[in-house]
């Protein structure tokens, strides 16, 4: 792969499976020539009207994605990946359960204005949020979750992993993903999960 492979990645920062896959993508970036474009999708939008914590109109799940969208509108798309990484470290490694705290601390870590936190409870950016979400969903259909990843324009739900491969192991897994994406008649490969995502403690 001499030319850069484009990877479009849709995530919700509260999803541990998306977090695991996104950290793998960053490992891939170290060993393969890829260009990563970060995009927001939303478990709150995906599950709207359904039972469960993400489907309720008052769900706190709206907060982190709204703030990332608002930050991107005000400061450019380049902040999306940085803010996602800051939030994810807090939510999935430090186990911060209060989304408001995670938002506030992530904004501070990335040097973004604290006032952006107010968008967590505002519907002002919901149209843009839903548009970003839909841009991913329309490539894979409704029967999916997060993450969604497109490799050179071919999108899938996943890959779903529970451990983050490092170094050349990350690269080999990506090579396999590219090979599947290059075959136009490949659609699905799945088995039952036996564990939740596991993240090493630094």
PDB file of C-alpha atoms in Angstrom:
ATOM      1  CA  UNK A   1       0.000   0.000   0.000  1.00  0.00           C
ATOM      2  CA  UNK A   2       2.170   2.826  -1.278  1.00  0.00           C
ATOM      3  CA  UNK A   3      -0.660   5.363  -1.413  1.00  0.00           C
ATOM      4  CA  UNK A   4      -2.547   6.355   1.693  1.00  0.00           C
ATOM      5  CA  UNK A   5      -5.665   4.362   2.471  1.00  0.00           C
ATOM      6  CA  UNK A   6      -8.542   6.596   3.533  1.00  0.00           C
ATOM      7  CA  UNK A   7     -10.326   5.562   6.707  1.00  0.00           C
ATOM      8  CA  UNK A   8     -13.572   7.341   7.604  1.00  0.00           C
ATOM      9  CA  UNK A   9     -14.507   6.496  11.178  1.00  0.00           C
ATOM     10  CA  UNK A  10     -17.871   7.163  12.874  1.00  0.00           C
ATOM     11  CA  UNK A  11     -17.977   6.945  16.651  1.00  0.00           C
ATOM     12  CA  UNK A  12     -19.943   7.781  19.741  1.00  0.00           C
ATOM     13  CA  UNK A  13     -17.469   8.583  22.539  1.00  0.00           C
ATOM     14  CA  UNK A  14     -19.530   6.743  25.152  1.00  0.00           C
ATOM     15  CA  UNK A  15     -19.272   3.407  23.288  1.00  0.00           C
ATOM     16  CA  UNK A  16     -16.423   1.166  24.557  1.00  0.00           C
ATOM     17  CA  UNK A  17     -16.457  -0.918  21.366  1.00  0.00           C
ATOM     18  CA  UNK A  18     -15.956   2.180  19.214  1.00  0.00           C
ATOM     19  CA  UNK A  19     -13.182   3.260  21.553  1.00  0.00           C
ATOM     20  CA  UNK A  20     -11.340  -0.053  21.188  1.00  0.00           C
ATOM     21  CA  UNK A  21     -11.581   0.057  17.399  1.00  0.00           C
ATOM     22  CA  UNK A  22     -10.517   3.701  17.251  1.00  0.00           C
ATOM     23  CA  UNK A  23      -7.400   2.999  19.321  1.00  0.00           C
ATOM     24  CA  UNK A  24      -6.569   0.182  16.910  1.00  0.00           C
ATOM     25  CA  UNK A  25      -6.917   2.637  14.007  1.00  0.00           C
ATOM     26  CA  UNK A  26      -4.397   4.919  15.725  1.00  0.00           C
ATOM     27  CA  UNK A  27      -2.020   1.964  16.066  1.00  0.00           C
ATOM     28  CA  UNK A  28      -2.496   1.214  12.377  1.00  0.00           C
ATOM     29  CA  UNK A  29      -1.550   4.812  11.601  1.00  0.00           C
ATOM     30  CA  UNK A  30       1.915   4.079  13.031  1.00  0.00           C
ATOM     31  CA  UNK A  31       2.607   1.123  10.723  1.00  0.00           C
ATOM     32  CA  UNK A  32       0.525   1.672   7.575  1.00  0.00           C
ATOM     33  CA  UNK A  33       0.036   4.729   5.321  1.00  0.00           C
ATOM     34  CA  UNK A  34      -3.521   5.733   6.215  1.00  0.00           C
ATOM     35  CA  UNK A  35      -5.476   8.981   6.390  1.00  0.00           C
ATOM     36  CA  UNK A  36      -8.099   9.020   9.147  1.00  0.00           C
ATOM     37  CA  UNK A  37     -11.189  11.215   9.040  1.00  0.00           C
ATOM     38  CA  UNK A  38     -13.134  11.270  12.311  1.00  0.00           C
ATOM     39  CA  UNK A  39     -16.935  11.589  12.242  1.00  0.00           C
ATOM     40  CA  UNK A  40     -19.598  11.618  14.931  1.00  0.00           C
ATOM     41  CA  UNK A  41     -22.496   9.203  15.132  1.00  0.00           C
ATOM     42  CA  UNK A  42     -24.855   8.913  18.078  1.00  0.00           C
ATOM     43  CA  UNK A  43     -26.243   6.069  20.130  1.00  0.00           C
ATOM     44  CA  UNK A  44     -28.950   8.493  21.239  1.00  0.00           C
ATOM     45  CA  UNK A  45     -30.007   9.052  17.626  1.00  0.00           C
ATOM     46  CA  UNK A  46     -29.606   5.375  16.716  1.00  0.00           C
ATOM     47  CA  UNK A  47     -31.766   4.206  19.639  1.00  0.00           C
ATOM     48  CA  UNK A  48     -34.239   7.082  19.730  1.00  0.00           C
ATOM     49  CA  UNK A  49     -37.662   5.785  20.762  1.00  0.00           C
ATOM     50  CA  UNK A  50     -36.317   2.397  21.866  1.00  0.00           C
ATOM     51  CA  UNK A  51     -36.051   0.961  25.341  1.00  0.00           C
ATOM     52  CA  UNK A  52     -32.729   1.446  27.075  1.00  0.00           C
ATOM     53  CA  UNK A  53     -30.729   4.352  28.438  1.00  0.00           C
ATOM     54  CA  UNK A  54     -29.653   5.737  25.066  1.00  0.00           C
ATOM     55  CA  UNK A  55     -33.151   5.864  23.574  1.00  0.00           C
ATOM     56  CA  UNK A  56     -34.710   8.288  26.025  1.00  0.00           C
ATOM     57  CA  UNK A  57     -35.076  11.967  25.031  1.00  0.00           C
ATOM     58  CA  UNK A  58     -33.495  13.016  28.323  1.00  0.00           C
ATOM     59  CA  UNK A  59     -30.551  10.619  27.943  1.00  0.00           C
ATOM     60  CA  UNK A  60     -27.166  12.009  28.941  1.00  0.00           C
ATOM     61  CA  UNK A  61     -25.771  10.237  25.864  1.00  0.00           C
ATOM     62  CA  UNK A  62     -26.671  13.302  23.796  1.00  0.00           C
ATOM     63  CA  UNK A  63     -24.144  15.428  25.690  1.00  0.00           C
ATOM     64  CA  UNK A  64     -20.701  14.284  24.484  1.00  0.00           C
ATOM     65  CA  UNK A  65     -21.632  14.084  20.793  1.00  0.00           C
ATOM     66  CA  UNK A  66     -23.351  17.468  20.856  1.00  0.00           C
ATOM     67  CA  UNK A  67     -20.276  19.065  22.387  1.00  0.00           C
ATOM     68  CA  UNK A  68     -17.961  17.513  19.781  1.00  0.00           C
ATOM     69  CA  UNK A  69     -20.195  18.760  16.956  1.00  0.00           C
ATOM     70  CA  UNK A  70     -20.323  22.243  18.489  1.00  0.00           C
ATOM     71  CA  UNK A  71     -16.540  22.273  18.925  1.00  0.00           C
ATOM     72  CA  UNK A  72     -16.023  21.260  15.287  1.00  0.00           C
ATOM     73  CA  UNK A  73     -18.379  23.987  14.076  1.00  0.00           C
ATOM     74  CA  UNK A  74     -16.530  26.620  16.082  1.00  0.00           C
ATOM     75  CA  UNK A  75     -12.922  25.422  15.747  1.00  0.00           C
ATOM     76  CA  UNK A  76     -12.733  23.139  12.710  1.00  0.00           C
ATOM     77  CA  UNK A  77     -12.991  19.426  12.075  1.00  0.00           C
ATOM     78  CA  UNK A  78      -9.416  18.875  13.235  1.00  0.00           C
ATOM     79  CA  UNK A  79     -10.605  19.076  16.861  1.00  0.00           C
ATOM     80  CA  UNK A  80     -12.941  16.076  16.497  1.00  0.00           C
ATOM     81  CA  UNK A  81     -10.283  13.389  16.938  1.00  0.00           C
ATOM     82  CA  UNK A  82      -8.499  15.290  19.702  1.00  0.00           C
ATOM     83  CA  UNK A  83     -11.662  15.859  21.721  1.00  0.00           C
ATOM     84  CA  UNK A  84     -12.756  12.254  21.178  1.00  0.00           C
ATOM     85  CA  UNK A  85      -9.415  10.984  22.494  1.00  0.00           C
ATOM     86  CA  UNK A  86      -9.639  13.229  25.547  1.00  0.00           C
ATOM     87  CA  UNK A  87     -13.197  12.142  26.334  1.00  0.00           C
ATOM     88  CA  UNK A  88     -12.448   8.491  25.688  1.00  0.00           C
ATOM     89  CA  UNK A  89      -9.465   8.431  28.039  1.00  0.00           C
ATOM     90  CA  UNK A  90     -11.707   9.732  30.809  1.00  0.00           C
ATOM     91  CA  UNK A  91     -14.715   7.522  30.063  1.00  0.00           C
ATOM     92  CA  UNK A  92     -12.982   4.232  29.302  1.00  0.00           C
ATOM     93  CA  UNK A  93      -9.659   4.351  31.137  1.00  0.00           C
ATOM     94  CA  UNK A  94     -10.334   6.582  34.139  1.00  0.00           C
ATOM     95  CA  UNK A  95     -13.909   5.239  34.296  1.00  0.00           C
ATOM     96  CA  UNK A  96     -15.489   8.674  34.735  1.00  0.00           C
ATOM     97  CA  UNK A  97     -19.216   7.908  34.771  1.00  0.00           C
ATOM     98  CA  UNK A  98     -20.481  11.494  34.845  1.00  0.00           C
ATOM     99  CA  UNK A  99     -20.618  12.675  31.239  1.00  0.00           C
ATOM    100  CA  UNK A 100     -20.684  16.306  32.359  1.00  0.00           C
ATOM    101  CA  UNK A 101     -17.383  15.834  34.185  1.00  0.00           C
ATOM    102  CA  UNK A 102     -15.862  14.036  31.198  1.00  0.00           C
ATOM    103  CA  UNK A 103     -16.938  16.844  28.864  1.00  0.00           C
ATOM    104  CA  UNK A 104     -15.575  19.574  31.121  1.00  0.00           C
ATOM    105  CA  UNK A 105     -12.230  17.886  31.687  1.00  0.00           C
ATOM    106  CA  UNK A 106     -11.836  16.963  28.014  1.00  0.00           C
ATOM    107  CA  UNK A 107     -12.425  20.553  26.931  1.00  0.00           C
ATOM    108  CA  UNK A 108      -9.779  21.680  29.408  1.00  0.00           C
ATOM    109  CA  UNK A 109      -7.312  19.029  28.220  1.00  0.00           C
ATOM    110  CA  UNK A 110      -7.705  20.039  24.579  1.00  0.00           C
ATOM    111  CA  UNK A 111      -7.587  23.766  25.287  1.00  0.00           C
ATOM    112  CA  UNK A 112     -11.105  24.355  24.005  1.00  0.00           C
ATOM    113  CA  UNK A 113     -13.470  26.900  25.592  1.00  0.00           C
ATOM    114  CA  UNK A 114     -15.263  25.654  28.686  1.00  0.00           C
ATOM    115  CA  UNK A 115     -18.446  27.297  27.423  1.00  0.00           C
ATOM    116  CA  UNK A 116     -18.835  24.554  24.810  1.00  0.00           C
ATOM    117  CA  UNK A 117     -20.061  22.297  27.612  1.00  0.00           C
ATOM    118  CA  UNK A 118     -23.381  24.153  27.534  1.00  0.00           C
ATOM    119  CA  UNK A 119     -24.186  22.465  24.202  1.00  0.00           C
ATOM    120  CA  UNK A 120     -24.599  19.144  26.020  1.00  0.00           C
ATOM    121  CA  UNK A 121     -28.134  20.165  26.975  1.00  0.00           C
ATOM    122  CA  UNK A 122     -28.894  22.236  23.867  1.00  0.00           C
ATOM    123  CA  UNK A 123     -30.587  21.105  20.670  1.00  0.00           C
ATOM    124  CA  UNK A 124     -28.878  23.833  18.631  1.00  0.00           C
ATOM    125  CA  UNK A 125     -26.473  21.426  16.904  1.00  0.00           C
ATOM    126  CA  UNK A 126     -28.797  18.439  16.638  1.00  0.00           C
ATOM    127  CA  UNK A 127     -29.417  18.979  12.929  1.00  0.00           C
ATOM    128  CA  UNK A 128     -25.679  18.806  12.220  1.00  0.00           C
ATOM    129  CA  UNK A 129     -25.300  15.867  14.596  1.00  0.00           C
ATOM    130  CA  UNK A 130     -28.050  13.916  12.850  1.00  0.00           C
ATOM    131  CA  UNK A 131     -26.529  14.738   9.461  1.00  0.00           C
ATOM    132  CA  UNK A 132     -23.145  13.365  10.537  1.00  0.00           C
ATOM    133  CA  UNK A 133     -24.820  10.277  11.969  1.00  0.00           C
ATOM    134  CA  UNK A 134     -26.851   9.710   8.817  1.00  0.00           C
ATOM    135  CA  UNK A 135     -23.782  10.066   6.600  1.00  0.00           C
ATOM    136  CA  UNK A 136     -22.431   6.912   8.217  1.00  0.00           C
ATOM    137  CA  UNK A 137     -25.685   5.005   8.585  1.00  0.00           C
ATOM    138  CA  UNK A 138     -26.763   5.378   4.981  1.00  0.00           C
ATOM    139  CA  UNK A 139     -23.627   3.515   3.909  1.00  0.00           C
ATOM    140  CA  UNK A 140     -24.348   0.446   6.047  1.00  0.00           C
ATOM    141  CA  UNK A 141     -28.075   0.381   6.849  1.00  0.00           C
ATOM    142  CA  UNK A 142     -30.006   0.709  10.096  1.00  0.00           C
ATOM    143  CA  UNK A 143     -29.229  -2.693  11.640  1.00  0.00           C
ATOM    144  CA  UNK A 144     -25.851  -1.657  13.053  1.00  0.00           C
ATOM    145  CA  UNK A 145     -24.230   0.019  16.008  1.00  0.00           C
ATOM    146  CA  UNK A 146     -21.058   1.989  16.577  1.00  0.00           C
ATOM    147  CA  UNK A 147     -18.414   2.153  15.212  1.00  0.00           C
ATOM    148  CA  UNK A 148     -18.829   2.446  11.477  1.00  0.00           C
ATOM    149  CA  UNK A 149     -15.641   2.414   9.434  1.00  0.00           C
ATOM    150  CA  UNK A 150     -15.242   3.066   5.713  1.00  0.00           C
ATOM    151  CA  UNK A 151     -12.061   1.919   3.990  1.00  0.00           C
ATOM    152  CA  UNK A 152     -11.531   3.728   0.695  1.00  0.00           C
ATOM    153  CA  UNK A 153     -15.278   4.316   0.531  1.00  0.00           C
ATOM    154  CA  UNK A 154     -16.472   0.821   1.476  1.00  0.00           C
ATOM    155  CA  UNK A 155     -18.198   0.964   4.856  1.00  0.00           C
ATOM    156  CA  UNK A 156     -18.912  -1.666   7.512  1.00  0.00           C
ATOM    157  CA  UNK A 157     -20.166  -1.819  11.070  1.00  0.00           C
ATOM    158  CA  UNK A 158     -17.041  -2.516  13.089  1.00  0.00           C
ATOM    159  CA  UNK A 159     -14.591  -4.154  13.127  1.00  0.00           C
ATOM    160  CA  UNK A 160     -15.710  -5.035  16.655  1.00  0.00           C
ATOM    161  CA  UNK A 161     -12.732  -5.920  18.847  1.00  0.00           C
ATOM    162  CA  UNK A 162     -12.280  -6.237  22.598  1.00  0.00           C
ATOM    163  CA  UNK A 163      -8.486  -5.917  22.776  1.00  0.00           C
ATOM    164  CA  UNK A 164      -6.365  -3.342  20.968  1.00  0.00           C
ATOM    165  CA  UNK A 165      -3.648  -4.934  18.811  1.00  0.00           C
ATOM    166  CA  UNK A 166      -0.334  -3.144  18.713  1.00  0.00           C
ATOM    167  CA  UNK A 167       2.408  -2.658  16.165  1.00  0.00           C
ATOM    168  CA  UNK A 168       2.560  -5.044  13.244  1.00  0.00           C
ATOM    169  CA  UNK A 169      -0.337  -7.072  14.646  1.00  0.00           C
ATOM    170  CA  UNK A 170      -2.499  -3.959  14.208  1.00  0.00           C
ATOM    171  CA  UNK A 171      -1.209  -3.608  10.668  1.00  0.00           C
ATOM    172  CA  UNK A 172      -1.979  -7.209   9.751  1.00  0.00           C
ATOM    173  CA  UNK A 173      -5.547  -6.876  11.008  1.00  0.00           C
ATOM    174  CA  UNK A 174      -5.919  -3.734   8.923  1.00  0.00           C
ATOM    175  CA  UNK A 175      -4.537  -5.483   5.839  1.00  0.00           C
ATOM    176  CA  UNK A 176      -7.257  -8.109   6.248  1.00  0.00           C
ATOM    177  CA  UNK A 177      -9.878  -5.380   6.598  1.00  0.00           C
ATOM    178  CA  UNK A 178      -8.684  -3.724   3.409  1.00  0.00           C
ATOM    179  CA  UNK A 179      -8.815  -7.059   1.578  1.00  0.00           C
ATOM    180  CA  UNK A 180     -12.426  -7.617   2.628  1.00  0.00           C
ATOM    181  CA  UNK A 181     -13.364  -4.050   1.718  1.00  0.00           C
ATOM    182  CA  UNK A 182     -11.835  -4.499  -1.732  1.00  0.00           C
ATOM    183  CA  UNK A 183     -14.144  -7.437  -2.496  1.00  0.00           C
ATOM    184  CA  UNK A 184     -17.473  -5.858  -3.571  1.00  0.00           C
ATOM    185  CA  UNK A 185     -19.599  -8.882  -2.601  1.00  0.00           C
ATOM    186  CA  UNK A 186     -18.433  -9.223   1.011  1.00  0.00           C
ATOM    187  CA  UNK A 187     -21.054  -8.154   3.556  1.00  0.00           C
ATOM    188  CA  UNK A 188     -20.752  -9.772   6.960  1.00  0.00           C
ATOM    189  CA  UNK A 189     -18.517 -11.860   9.218  1.00  0.00           C
ATOM    190  CA  UNK A 190     -19.651 -12.349  12.799  1.00  0.00           C
ATOM    191  CA  UNK A 191     -19.490 -14.470  15.945  1.00  0.00           C
ATOM    192  CA  UNK A 192     -20.897 -14.029  19.455  1.00  0.00           C
ATOM    193  CA  UNK A 193     -18.818 -11.853  21.775  1.00  0.00           C
ATOM    194  CA  UNK A 194     -17.468 -13.486  24.912  1.00  0.00           C
ATOM    195  CA  UNK A 195     -16.107 -10.380  26.646  1.00  0.00           C
ATOM    196  CA  UNK A 196     -16.430  -6.631  26.895  1.00  0.00           C
ATOM    197  CA  UNK A 197     -13.609  -4.392  25.676  1.00  0.00           C
ATOM    198  CA  UNK A 198     -10.517  -4.633  27.871  1.00  0.00           C
ATOM    199  CA  UNK A 199      -8.221  -1.645  28.211  1.00  0.00           C
ATOM    200  CA  UNK A 200      -4.774  -1.824  29.757  1.00  0.00           C
ATOM    201  CA  UNK A 201      -4.152   0.436  32.736  1.00  0.00           C
ATOM    202  CA  UNK A 202      -1.076   2.628  32.211  1.00  0.00           C
TER     203      UNK A 202
END
